[in-house]
Every structure is written in structure tokens, then in C-alpha cells.
């Protein structure tokens, strides 16, 4: 069974019971999956173009890169969300374009997936190693957890006075819906090849041994995060550990603790990138991915019209949003 097995089996069982217990209940129409399939098909046809922000030398250019929204796979910029595939495509293009002499990285995110954050950082390191170009990060409203993870190796990090950063750590969320199943008289039996095979199942309350195993995984991921911050910011690891208890920091606090280099608005940080690296005459540009936003906004509207409102459907939506759980996240607040 695929990764949706817990959700599919559990919700299907609960829906089955409710359908018999409450005759007026009608199962949800599968319009959502149909619309999603249509979106996925069309999104794969998106083309990447360039948008010049500031005119300048076309042979000496600065890429303005935006990381806005929660870091994770499967999203799309068409509905205003974060598009991970597009982010990686942009970073890959830097390696193949000799005219790009610097990256201006705008970050506004609470963080997100451990794997996706690592993918971004891996490409940033590759760019630094192979091209040795400056990468300046400008934090906007928030650059927390995974947002800091992908920023730590930058040449310089800027934040505005109002920026929130930090939240250095790992979080993982699991569901325990045994009480809900009991409420509707549903029981679930897992047949496994080992006593830990069903670890993380929402249909069983976790044992102390399961909690211990999962905590070990979290600790290992956390240690990796701490090491990245220590190396990227040249801060002793023991100092980073005192800072990395998951708390968020204001720009002033981050500056005092060596987590950022300067407090400034984007105009100042971009100017510094130019003047400190001989890029005063550089062209500033960004990439754009054509995803047919206007058309798909209509699909989203149509989808909202067919969705039903009930406690059970809301539960299903919550579980759908966490269908990849349990998994470690570099995410502020776990939202």
C-alpha cells in the first residue's frame, strides 16, 4: 500500500460507519482528485522565462531568488504557494549560466520539510563550490527553522528590524485518533511483520519504546542542523546548541547572537551585494514560471463549491494536509 494507507483505510472505515448510522450523510464527490489531476498535468507544461528587474550588464548578472511560503514538495506558484521543483530548477540554472555573478536570496518562510530544505542547501553549496559567487540572503517577515537552515551558508545574511528568525530545531507530529474511532465504534487491527512496523499509526497510541525510537531520529536530524549553523556562521557548536532550543529571535537578538550580519531593508542589502563584489553595473533579474494562474484559479473556485462542511470532512482535510506524517520538519510552530 502507498503512503496514504493510514488515511485511506481509517477514513474509509469511519465514513462507512457514518454512512449507515446517519442516512442523510452523502459521501464526498471525488471532484477534488479530478481537479488535482488536471492541474498536475498542466503544471508539467510550465515554461521558465526571465524577467529583468534592473537593467545592466547582461554578461554580469544578479539572480533575485524568492523563497516564499512553506518549504515542501507538491506545491505550485500558480495559487500563490511555494513551488519546490521551480526553486530547484532556478538553482540548477545558476550552475549552467556563466553570466550569473551573484545571488540575491529573498527568504520569507516558516520552514518546512527536512528533505526539501536539504535539497536547497545542497544546491547552494554546489554553487558556492563550483562558481564561488556571493550569495546574500535578505530575510523578510520570517525566515525561521528551515528558512534559517537554507540561509546559514550564505555569504551574508540580512534581516529587517521586523524579521523573525531562529526556531532552530526539528518537530514531528503524529495523530492518535483512537478516541474518534471509539466514538463511532470502529476498531482497527494492524497485521505486521514486527512490533514496530506500525509505529506512527494514528490508529494506535504510541508506546514508550516507539516514542524513544522516534526521539532518536529527531535528535540525529537536530544534530545535523546544529552542525550546519555552526559551520555556516562560524559559531562554536556548544553556543549554537544554547541558541537552538526552538525559540524564535528578533532581528536584534539574531544580530547579537551572530545569526545574521546586519539589519537592513532590501534596498541596502542589494546595494551591498553590488558594491562589495564589483557588481555595480550588473543586471538584476528573476526567473518566472508560467503556470496558467488565471485558468486554475477558476478550478480552485469550482473545487470550493463542491466541498462539504462537516466535522468528519474537516478531520479528513487535516489528515490530508499531514498525509506524509510522521516525518521530521524544520518548521516553526509545526503549522
PDB file of C-alpha atoms in Angstrom, residues 112-114 145-146 167-174 217-219 221-222 246 326-335:
ATOM      1  CA  UNK A 112       9.155  23.103   6.126  1.00  0.00           C
ATOM      2  CA  UNK A 113      10.330  19.661   5.118  1.00  0.00           C
ATOM      3  CA  UNK A 114      13.710  18.346   6.224  1.00  0.00           C
ATOM      4  CA  UNK A 145      13.655  26.920  11.088  1.00  0.00           C
ATOM      5  CA  UNK A 146      14.056  25.577   7.534  1.00  0.00           C
ATOM      6  CA  UNK A 167      13.423  28.376  15.566  1.00  0.00           C
ATOM      7  CA  UNK A 168      16.481  26.193  15.030  1.00  0.00           C
ATOM      8  CA  UNK A 169      15.277  22.676  15.655  1.00  0.00           C
ATOM      9  CA  UNK A 170      13.119  19.807  14.482  1.00  0.00           C
ATOM     10  CA  UNK A 171       9.458  18.981  15.001  1.00  0.00           C
ATOM     11  CA  UNK A 172       7.363  15.968  14.084  1.00  0.00           C
ATOM     12  CA  UNK A 173       3.637  15.469  14.546  1.00  0.00           C
ATOM     13  CA  UNK A 174       1.637  12.269  14.748  1.00  0.00           C
ATOM     14  CA  UNK A 217      15.569  10.168  14.817  1.00  0.00           C
ATOM     15  CA  UNK A 218      14.646  13.724  15.796  1.00  0.00           C
ATOM     16  CA  UNK A 219      17.886  14.116  17.758  1.00  0.00           C
ATOM     17  CA  UNK A 221      18.300  15.431  12.489  1.00  0.00           C
ATOM     18  CA  UNK A 222      18.696  18.174  15.079  1.00  0.00           C
ATOM     19  CA  UNK A 246      13.457  26.036  19.108  1.00  0.00           C
ATOM     20  CA  UNK A 326       5.029  11.225  10.745  1.00  0.00           C
ATOM     21  CA  UNK A 327       8.139  12.926   9.397  1.00  0.00           C
ATOM     22  CA  UNK A 328      10.676  15.371  10.831  1.00  0.00           C
ATOM     23  CA  UNK A 329      10.188  19.012   9.862  1.00  0.00           C
ATOM     24  CA  UNK A 330      12.305  22.147  10.068  1.00  0.00           C
ATOM     25  CA  UNK A 331       9.147  24.145  10.709  1.00  0.00           C
ATOM     26  CA  UNK A 332       8.321  26.969  13.113  1.00  0.00           C
ATOM     27  CA  UNK A 333       5.275  26.067  15.185  1.00  0.00           C
ATOM     28  CA  UNK A 334       4.587  22.896  13.234  1.00  0.00           C
ATOM     29  CA  UNK A 335       1.781  24.588  11.311  1.00  0.00           C
TER      30      UNK A 335
END
